[in-house]
Short mmCIF file of C-alpha atoms and ligand atoms in Angstrom, two decimals:
data_model
loop_
_atom_site.label_atom_id
_atom_site.label_comp_id
_atom_site.label_asym_id
_atom_site.label_seq_id
_atom_site.Cartn_x
_atom_site.Cartn_y
_atom_site.Cartn_z
CA UNK A 1 -26.21 -6.88 12.23
CA UNK A 2 -29.67 -7.12 10.78
CA UNK A 3 -30.23 -4.94 7.86
CA UNK A 4 -33.83 -5.22 8.62
CA UNK A 5 -33.64 -3.84 12.03
CA UNK A 6 -31.35 -1.09 10.64
CA UNK A 7 -33.57 -0.38 7.72
CA UNK A 8 -36.37 0.13 10.95
CA UNK A 9 -34.00 2.38 12.72
CA UNK A 10 -33.29 4.58 9.83
CA UNK A 11 -35.24 4.24 6.92
CA UNK A 12 -34.51 3.26 3.38
CA UNK A 13 -33.18 3.69 1.08
CA UNK A 14 -30.31 2.58 2.93
CA UNK A 15 -26.27 2.28 3.15
CA UNK A 16 -24.61 0.35 4.76
CA UNK A 17 -20.53 -0.43 5.01
CA UNK A 18 -18.47 -2.72 6.95
CA UNK A 19 -15.39 -0.74 8.63
CA UNK A 20 -14.01 -4.56 9.20
CA UNK A 21 -14.62 -5.35 5.59
CA UNK A 22 -12.90 -2.15 4.45
CA UNK A 23 -10.29 -2.43 6.48
CA UNK A 24 -9.27 -6.11 6.10
CA UNK A 25 -8.76 -5.19 2.68
CA UNK A 26 -6.95 -2.16 3.20
CA UNK A 27 -4.24 -4.96 5.53
CA UNK A 28 -4.16 -7.28 1.73
CA UNK A 29 -2.49 -4.54 0.68
CA UNK A 30 -0.30 -3.32 3.41
CA UNK A 31 0.94 -6.76 4.07
CA UNK A 32 1.45 -8.05 0.17
CA UNK A 33 3.39 -4.21 -0.03
CA UNK A 34 5.70 -5.25 3.07
CA UNK A 35 8.21 -6.01 1.51
CA UNK A 36 8.97 -2.80 0.28
CA UNK A 37 8.57 0.88 1.33
CA UNK A 38 4.64 1.53 0.31
CA UNK A 39 1.89 4.25 0.83
CA UNK A 40 -1.85 3.27 0.45
CA UNK A 41 -3.36 6.55 -1.32
CA UNK A 42 -7.04 5.96 -0.93
CA UNK A 43 -8.87 6.89 -3.84
CA UNK A 44 -11.51 9.76 -1.92
CA UNK A 45 -13.70 9.77 -4.67
CA UNK A 46 -14.90 5.98 -4.15
CA UNK A 47 -16.68 6.98 -1.49
CA UNK A 48 -16.19 10.31 0.26
CA UNK A 49 -17.68 9.39 3.67
CA UNK A 50 -15.86 11.66 6.31
CA UNK A 51 -15.85 8.97 8.62
CA UNK A 52 -14.38 5.93 5.91
CA UNK A 53 -11.64 8.55 5.63
CA UNK A 54 -10.85 8.85 9.35
CA UNK A 55 -10.87 4.92 9.76
CA UNK A 56 -8.78 4.16 6.97
CA UNK A 57 -6.14 7.60 8.03
CA UNK A 58 -6.19 5.93 11.03
CA UNK A 59 -4.92 2.48 9.36
CA UNK A 60 -1.46 4.33 8.02
CA UNK A 61 -3.35 4.74 4.77
CA UNK A 62 -3.18 7.98 1.96
CA UNK A 63 -5.18 9.34 0.33
CA UNK A 64 -5.70 10.26 -3.37
CA UNK A 65 -7.73 13.77 -4.94
CA UNK A 66 -9.56 15.22 -7.46
CA UNK A 67 -10.60 17.74 -6.78
CA UNK A 68 -10.61 21.11 -3.73
CA UNK A 69 -13.78 19.72 -2.15
CA UNK A 70 -11.97 16.25 -1.38
CA UNK A 71 -8.67 17.69 -0.16
CA UNK A 72 -11.39 19.40 2.23
CA UNK A 73 -13.03 16.20 2.96
CA UNK A 74 -9.81 14.86 4.25
CA UNK A 75 -9.05 18.47 6.00
CA UNK A 76 -11.99 18.17 8.37
CA UNK A 77 -11.35 13.82 8.74
CA UNK A 78 -8.02 13.60 9.05
CA UNK A 79 -5.71 16.52 8.91
CA UNK A 80 -2.57 14.68 10.33
CA UNK A 81 -3.02 12.93 6.71
CA UNK A 82 -2.59 15.55 4.92
CA UNK A 83 1.06 14.45 3.80
CA UNK A 84 -0.29 11.56 2.84
CA UNK A 85 -2.05 13.15 -0.02
CA UNK A 86 -1.75 12.33 -3.95
CA UNK A 87 -3.76 15.25 -6.10
CA UNK A 88 -5.00 13.42 -9.43
CA UNK A 89 -7.27 14.92 -12.13
CA UNK A 90 -7.01 16.78 -15.80
CA UNK A 91 -8.26 20.11 -14.65
CA UNK A 92 -6.51 21.75 -11.27
CA UNK A 93 -8.23 25.22 -10.70
CA UNK A 94 -5.64 27.70 -9.50
CA UNK A 95 -7.52 27.89 -5.79
CA UNK A 96 -7.32 24.45 -5.43
CA UNK A 97 -3.39 23.91 -5.95
CA UNK A 98 -3.15 26.90 -3.82
CA UNK A 99 -5.43 25.22 -1.16
CA UNK A 100 -3.27 21.83 -1.71
CA UNK A 101 0.01 23.63 -2.27
CA UNK A 102 -0.96 25.47 1.39
CA UNK A 103 -1.65 22.44 3.60
CA UNK A 104 1.31 20.76 2.56
CA UNK A 105 0.07 17.35 0.31
CA UNK A 106 2.23 15.17 -0.79
CA UNK A 107 2.43 15.30 -4.24
CA UNK A 108 0.73 16.92 -6.96
CA UNK A 109 0.28 14.25 -10.07
CA UNK A 110 0.39 17.19 -13.41
CA UNK A 111 -1.19 15.57 -15.90
CA UNK A 112 0.07 18.33 -18.64
CA UNK A 113 2.38 20.34 -19.32
CA UNK A 114 0.03 23.91 -18.65
CA UNK A 115 -0.48 22.49 -15.33
CA UNK A 116 3.13 22.23 -14.62
CA UNK A 117 3.26 25.53 -15.83
CA UNK A 118 0.74 26.42 -13.71
CA UNK A 119 1.88 24.67 -10.76
CA UNK A 120 5.23 26.58 -10.69
CA UNK A 121 3.28 29.85 -11.01
CA UNK A 122 1.47 29.01 -8.15
CA UNK A 123 4.32 27.57 -5.79
CA UNK A 124 6.54 31.16 -6.70
CA UNK A 125 3.23 32.95 -5.40
CA UNK A 126 2.68 31.26 -2.39
CA UNK A 127 6.64 30.95 -1.53
CA UNK A 128 6.27 27.12 -1.29
CA UNK A 129 7.74 24.70 -3.51
CA UNK A 130 5.70 22.00 -5.08
CA UNK A 131 6.67 18.04 -5.10
CA UNK A 132 5.13 16.91 -8.57
CA UNK A 133 5.02 13.80 -9.99
CA UNK A 134 3.88 13.63 -14.41
CA UNK A 135 1.07 11.50 -14.65
CA UNK A 136 2.16 9.38 -17.88
CA UNK A 137 -0.23 8.15 -20.32
CA UNK A 138 1.30 4.47 -20.78
CA UNK A 139 -0.22 3.75 -23.86
CA UNK A 140 -1.59 0.21 -22.18
CA UNK A 141 -5.10 -1.60 -23.30
CA UNK A 142 -7.00 -2.52 -20.22
CA UNK A 143 -9.82 -4.43 -21.05
CA UNK A 144 -13.34 -2.35 -18.64
CA UNK A 145 -16.01 -1.13 -19.26
CA UNK A 146 -14.85 2.34 -22.22
CA UNK A 147 -15.95 4.75 -19.74
CA UNK A 148 -13.74 3.76 -17.21
CA UNK A 149 -10.45 3.08 -18.86
CA UNK A 150 -7.33 6.32 -19.17
CA UNK A 151 -5.18 4.40 -20.05
CA UNK A 152 -4.83 4.66 -24.63
CA UNK A 153 -3.57 7.79 -26.28
CA UNK A 154 -6.58 8.83 -27.46
CA UNK A 155 -8.06 9.28 -23.58
CA UNK A 156 -7.83 12.65 -22.49
CA UNK A 157 -5.36 12.09 -19.41
CA UNK A 158 -1.97 11.72 -18.59
CA UNK A 159 1.24 13.00 -20.45
CA UNK A 160 2.06 11.45 -23.36
CA UNK A 161 4.84 8.64 -22.18
CA UNK A 162 7.46 9.62 -25.00
CA UNK A 163 7.33 13.22 -23.44
CA UNK A 164 7.33 12.86 -20.17
CA UNK A 165 12.22 12.35 -20.28
CA UNK A 166 11.96 15.40 -21.86
CA UNK A 167 9.39 17.65 -19.18
CA UNK A 168 11.05 16.32 -16.48
CA UNK A 169 14.59 17.64 -17.46
CA UNK A 170 12.62 20.69 -18.36
CA UNK A 171 11.36 21.76 -14.92
CA UNK A 172 14.81 20.99 -13.68
CA UNK A 173 15.56 24.44 -14.22
CA UNK A 174 12.98 25.37 -12.01
CA UNK A 175 13.88 26.02 -8.39
CA UNK A 176 9.89 25.91 -7.11
CA UNK A 177 9.81 22.24 -8.77
CA UNK A 178 10.61 19.23 -7.27
CA UNK A 179 10.72 16.56 -9.40
CA UNK A 180 9.43 13.95 -6.38
CA UNK A 181 7.64 10.86 -8.72
CA UNK A 182 5.66 9.41 -11.07
CA UNK A 183 2.43 8.29 -11.95
CA UNK A 184 -0.13 6.45 -13.99
CA UNK A 185 -3.16 5.22 -14.20
CA UNK A 186 -4.92 2.98 -16.55
CA UNK A 187 -8.40 2.67 -15.82
CA UNK A 188 -10.90 0.71 -13.58
CA UNK A 189 -12.32 -2.76 -12.94
CA UNK A 190 -9.45 -4.49 -14.47
CA UNK A 191 -9.34 -7.83 -13.47
CA UNK A 192 -6.62 -9.13 -14.87
CA UNK A 193 -3.45 -7.79 -13.71
CA UNK A 194 -1.14 -8.33 -17.06
CA UNK A 195 -2.14 -4.61 -18.07
CA UNK A 196 -0.56 -3.49 -14.13
CA UNK A 197 2.50 -5.28 -14.76
CA UNK A 198 2.64 -3.78 -18.44
CA UNK A 199 1.88 -0.25 -17.25
CA UNK A 200 4.65 -0.48 -14.37
CA UNK A 201 6.93 -1.78 -16.60
CA UNK A 202 7.26 1.35 -19.14
CA UNK A 203 7.41 3.68 -16.09
CA UNK A 204 10.05 1.45 -14.41
CA UNK A 205 11.92 2.16 -17.81
CA UNK A 206 11.18 5.43 -17.61
CA UNK A 207 12.61 5.86 -14.26
CA UNK A 208 16.13 4.86 -14.78
CA UNK A 209 16.88 6.90 -17.97
CA UNK A 210 16.11 9.95 -15.89
CA UNK A 211 18.35 8.07 -12.89
CA UNK A 212 20.66 8.17 -16.26
CA UNK A 213 19.51 12.49 -16.93
CA UNK A 214 20.60 12.66 -12.82
CA UNK A 215 16.77 13.13 -11.69
CA UNK A 216 16.23 9.94 -9.13
CA UNK A 217 12.70 10.24 -8.47
CA UNK A 218 11.45 9.03 -4.88
CA UNK A 219 8.05 7.38 -5.62
CA UNK A 220 6.26 5.59 -8.40
CA UNK A 221 2.38 5.55 -8.16
CA UNK A 222 0.68 3.18 -10.09
CA UNK A 223 -2.73 4.51 -9.84
CA UNK A 224 -5.77 2.00 -8.82
CA UNK A 225 -8.19 0.32 -10.82
CA UNK A 226 -8.21 -3.41 -9.42
CA UNK A 227 -11.84 -4.89 -10.16
CA UNK A 228 -13.56 -6.91 -8.25
CA UNK A 229 -16.30 -9.57 -8.97
CA UNK A 230 -19.38 -8.20 -8.86
CA UNK A 231 -21.04 -12.13 -9.84
CA UNK A 232 -19.98 -13.64 -7.39
CA UNK A 233 -18.71 -11.98 -4.34
CA UNK A 234 -16.55 -14.90 -2.91
CA UNK A 235 -13.58 -14.20 -4.92
CA UNK A 236 -9.63 -14.92 -3.57
CA UNK A 237 -9.48 -11.65 -2.83
CA UNK A 238 -6.09 -12.27 -0.91
CA UNK A 239 -4.51 -13.66 -4.17
CA UNK A 240 -5.50 -11.28 -5.92
CA UNK A 241 -4.04 -8.41 -4.37
CA UNK A 242 -0.86 -11.18 -4.06
CA UNK A 243 -1.22 -11.67 -8.20
CA UNK A 244 -1.36 -7.75 -8.83
CA UNK A 245 1.19 -7.17 -6.49
CA UNK A 246 3.36 -9.10 -8.06
CA UNK A 247 2.87 -8.25 -11.58
CA UNK A 248 4.18 -4.28 -10.35
CA UNK A 249 6.65 -5.60 -8.20
CA UNK A 250 8.49 -7.56 -11.54
CA UNK A 251 8.22 -4.45 -13.04
CA UNK A 252 9.99 -2.53 -10.90
CA UNK A 253 13.01 -4.61 -9.97
CA UNK A 254 15.97 -2.15 -9.37
CA UNK A 255 13.70 0.58 -8.04
CA UNK A 256 14.14 1.29 -4.76
CA UNK A 257 12.09 3.83 -3.24
CA UNK A 258 8.63 4.67 -2.56
CA UNK A 259 5.60 2.40 -4.17
CA UNK A 260 2.35 4.08 -4.09
CA UNK A 261 -1.11 2.88 -5.08
CA UNK A 262 -4.30 4.51 -5.47
CA UNK A 263 -7.29 1.85 -4.82
CA UNK A 264 -10.68 2.54 -4.07
CA UNK A 265 -13.01 -0.29 -5.45
CA UNK A 266 -11.03 -3.11 -4.31
CA UNK A 267 -11.77 -1.48 -0.52
CA UNK A 268 -15.10 -0.62 -0.77
CA UNK A 269 -17.33 -2.00 -2.98
CA UNK A 270 -17.33 -5.62 -1.40
CA UNK A 271 -17.78 -3.74 2.36
CA UNK A 272 -21.00 -1.71 1.17
CA UNK A 273 -24.32 -2.41 0.18
CA UNK A 274 -28.07 -0.41 -1.01
CA UNK A 275 -30.50 -1.62 1.25
CA UNK A 276 -34.06 -0.45 -0.29
CA UNK A 277 -37.70 -1.13 0.47
CA UNK A 278 -39.87 -2.71 -2.29
CA UNK A 279 -43.04 0.02 -3.16
CA UNK A 280 -45.06 -2.28 -5.65
CA UNK A 281 -44.48 -5.30 -8.02
CA UNK A 282 -46.53 -4.59 -11.04
CA UNK A 283 -46.92 -6.40 -14.61
CA UNK A 284 -46.82 -4.80 -18.17
CA UNK A 285 -47.40 -7.16 -20.39
CA UNK A 286 -44.87 -10.10 -19.74
CA UNK A 287 -43.08 -8.25 -18.24
CA UNK A 288 -42.76 -8.56 -14.04
CA UNK A 289 -41.25 -4.77 -12.89
CA UNK A 290 -40.34 -4.57 -9.13
CA UNK A 291 -40.13 -1.37 -7.87
CA UNK A 292 -37.97 -0.12 -5.41
CA UNK A 293 -37.73 3.49 -3.42
CA UNK A 294 -34.03 3.31 -4.16
CA UNK A 295 -33.73 4.99 -7.81
CA UNK A 296 -30.97 5.80 -10.46
CA UNK A 297 -30.10 8.64 -8.21
CA UNK A 298 -28.95 6.53 -5.30
CA UNK A 299 -27.42 4.04 -7.46
CA UNK A 300 -26.25 4.88 -11.01
CA UNK A 301 -23.38 1.95 -12.03
CA UNK A 302 -26.32 -0.17 -13.70
CA UNK A 303 -28.06 2.67 -16.01
CA UNK A 304 -23.95 4.26 -16.57
CA UNK A 305 -22.02 1.08 -17.15
CA UNK A 306 -24.44 -1.69 -18.16
CA UNK A 307 -22.94 -2.62 -14.26
CA UNK A 308 -24.85 -5.60 -12.49
CA UNK A 309 -25.04 -5.82 -8.89
CA UNK A 310 -26.56 -8.71 -7.02
CA UNK A 311 -30.04 -8.63 -5.59
CA UNK A 312 -31.26 -10.05 -2.85
CA UNK A 313 -34.28 -10.45 -0.38
CA UNK A 314 -33.37 -9.40 2.83
CA UNK A 315 -35.88 -12.39 4.10
CA UNK A 316 -36.23 -14.76 1.66
CA UNK A 317 -40.22 -16.40 0.98
CA UNK A 318 -41.11 -19.53 -0.26
CA UNK A 319 -42.08 -20.09 -3.27
CA UNK A 320 -41.32 -19.53 -7.33
CA UNK A 321 -38.59 -17.03 -7.87
CA UNK A 322 -39.97 -15.01 -11.47
CA UNK A 323 -37.95 -13.32 -13.71
CA UNK A 324 -38.67 -9.09 -13.21
CA UNK A 325 -36.81 -6.57 -14.08
CA UNK A 326 -35.79 -4.30 -10.54
CA UNK A 327 -36.60 -0.88 -11.17
CA UNK A 328 -37.00 2.17 -9.20
CA UNK A 329 -39.73 5.62 -9.08
CA UNK A 330 -37.01 7.98 -11.59
CA UNK A 331 -39.03 9.35 -14.64
CA UNK A 332 -36.61 7.57 -17.33
CA UNK A 333 -36.23 4.02 -18.71
CA UNK A 334 -32.86 3.99 -17.81
CA UNK A 335 -33.81 3.75 -14.29
CA UNK A 336 -32.97 0.19 -13.79
CA UNK A 337 -30.92 -2.12 -11.37
CA UNK A 338 -31.75 -5.22 -12.80
CA UNK A 339 -33.48 -6.47 -16.35
CA UNK A 340 -34.88 -10.18 -17.04
CA UNK A 341 -33.40 -11.21 -13.46
CA UNK A 342 -34.42 -13.91 -11.39
CA UNK A 343 -35.97 -13.67 -7.97
CA UNK A 344 -36.92 -14.95 -5.41
CA UNK A 345 -40.55 -14.03 -4.59
CA UNK A 346 -40.80 -10.39 -3.33
CA UNK A 347 -44.16 -8.71 -2.27
CA UNK A 348 -44.75 -4.72 -1.57
CA UNK A 349 -43.13 -3.64 1.62
CA UNK A 350 -40.20 -6.73 1.63
CA UNK A 351 -36.79 -5.67 1.98
CA UNK A 352 -33.77 -6.33 -1.05
CA UNK A 353 -30.65 -5.34 -0.75
CA UNK A 354 -28.22 -4.71 -4.05
CA UNK A 355 -24.12 -5.78 -3.61
CA UNK A 356 -20.64 -4.53 -4.13
CA UNK A 357 -22.27 -1.28 -3.57
CA UNK A 358 -19.41 0.42 -1.68
CA UNK A 359 -17.77 2.11 -4.28
CA UNK A 360 -19.36 4.91 -6.37
CA UNK A 361 -22.49 4.10 -4.63
CA UNK A 362 -23.09 6.60 -2.73
CA UNK A 363 -20.67 8.51 -4.34
CA UNK A 364 -22.72 9.04 -7.86
CA UNK A 365 -25.76 9.84 -5.86
CA UNK A 366 -27.34 12.83 -6.45
CA UNK A 367 -30.84 14.79 -6.57
CA UNK A 368 -32.25 14.12 -10.07
CA UNK A 369 -35.75 13.54 -9.53
CA UNK A 370 -35.93 16.21 -6.02
CA UNK A 371 -34.87 13.15 -4.77
CA UNK A 372 -33.28 13.74 -1.07
CA UNK A 373 -30.34 11.37 -1.04
CA UNK A 374 -30.35 8.36 0.74
CA UNK A 375 -28.77 7.92 4.12
CA UNK A 376 -25.69 5.72 5.27
CA UNK A 377 -24.35 3.66 8.19
CA UNK A 378 -21.66 2.59 8.99
CA UNK A 379 -21.01 -1.35 11.37
CA UNK A 380 -17.70 -1.15 13.24
CA UNK A 381 -17.68 -4.42 14.61
CA UNK A 382 -21.18 -5.11 16.41
CA UNK A 383 -22.29 -1.40 16.43
CA UNK A 384 -23.80 0.79 13.69
CA UNK A 385 -23.19 4.50 13.56
CA UNK A 386 -24.90 7.55 11.24
CA UNK A 387 -22.24 8.69 9.41
CA UNK A 388 -24.40 10.44 7.15
CA UNK A 389 -28.04 12.18 7.62
CA UNK A 390 -30.83 11.32 5.14
CA UNK A 391 -30.81 14.47 3.26
CA UNK A 392 -34.36 16.24 3.96
CA UNK A 393 -36.92 18.09 2.08
CA UNK A 394 -35.60 21.64 3.79
CA UNK A 395 -31.64 20.63 2.71
CA UNK A 396 -33.18 19.46 -1.37
CA UNK A 397 -33.81 23.96 -1.24
CA UNK A 398 -31.25 25.55 0.64
CA UNK A 399 -29.44 26.73 -1.86
CA UNK A 400 -32.26 27.85 -4.21
CA UNK A 401 -33.52 31.54 -4.19
CA UNK A 402 -37.34 32.32 -6.37
N1 LIG B 1 -6.31 6.81 -9.26
C1 LIG B 1 -6.95 7.80 -10.60
C2 LIG B 1 -6.34 8.42 -10.81
C3 LIG B 1 -8.34 7.50 -10.78
O1 LIG B 1 -9.33 8.07 -11.72
C4 LIG B 1 -8.92 6.35 -9.64
C5 LIG B 1 -10.87 6.09 -10.62
C6 LIG B 1 -8.61 5.41 -9.00
C7 LIG B 1 -7.48 6.22 -8.70
C8 LIG B 1 -9.34 5.04 -8.22
O2 LIG B 1 -10.06 3.93 -8.56
P1 LIG B 1 -10.23 2.03 -8.63
O3 LIG B 1 -9.08 1.69 -8.10
O4 LIG B 1 -11.73 2.80 -7.62
O5 LIG B 1 -11.10 1.45 -9.65
N2 LIG B 1 -17.58 5.38 -11.55
C9 LIG B 1 -16.54 4.41 -11.76
C10 LIG B 1 -15.44 4.10 -11.65
C11 LIG B 1 -14.85 5.00 -12.08
C12 LIG B 1 -13.04 5.71 -11.70
C13 LIG B 1 -12.73 6.48 -12.02
N3 LIG B 1 -11.09 6.82 -11.34
C14 LIG B 1 -17.26 3.16 -11.69
O6 LIG B 1 -19.09 3.01 -11.36
O7 LIG B 1 -17.12 1.70 -11.94
#
């Protein structure tokens, strides 16, 4: 598929996602887990495009949602998959809980005792028994960016694993609550398998204790978080998934129930790219700035997490590469995609592509600097389909009154 023709047809900045790549990644998880009952609950937040949700639902995936908005997306794209939805998040509102109860989701991943009480109240009110899993905080350290690490006591996520046994026992007295599973999520962009194994081992131990208490949980949800290599896209994804699943499986030995996974990034990051056009090449003192029509509002990962994304010209020119900063038009010094990066020569009008932008790219786009959000295209086989039109100036002003 020619990115150049897509850029001409749909304009830039443009997100382009590959359906085949996403399904291939889903298949890796499904095959690695074929030996046990499982459900891959795609973390909608990574890329919430309706077309992607539908694609994954058709292949049997479920979903991990964290808001009422994400629930509406699943209901709009794949209503038949609502019984494969787990609802995570530290601050669910009564309205969100009601909607999810009425829709009949698989389970609520509950992050505090107060939330469990709220869930019980709403369940009683709606006369719908609520299946829940406590999201426990296993106090496991995983090497990643501090903003996306979640598994330590000092983080806001989950319930102290030492309190969980008592809470499950107490919940047993409430007929509106069904202890369905247990969940854990230690962070995102984690490249090693060990921390996942360590977290699963702690959960597994708790599940065994609960069994002694007469509480038989049906599922263990080990969350998402498996990282990719942003520097070298050609790593062996299949063996990484096998190693990851292997670490979890060996920690869960003896558990007969269903295993839930919540991968986001690993499914969609490398399936997506951001195509942008060079507006200008500018020199200031010793520095050269390549100014693109995409900016931090389109892809905030470099600004927010000092994330690295490879940048390549769509049609490379001959000549000497140069060390440049690749920046957007937003009025902030933090609006950069790369600093002091060696890049092949580019001229105004050239197209560049930012790789591995399929996860948390479009998903975190904003209208900062009153910039309409980009369009998004899904490539299926040899066909490209617009799955999200570019925002217009009208869209930009639509919700406001003078
Ligand atoms: N489950 C829960 C409860 C989560 O909080 C997350 C991500 C996931 C699953 C999916 O994690 P993944 O497999 O995608 O690593 N915006 C950041 C990443 C934030 C991750 C938040 N939680 C980034 O651009 O790197």
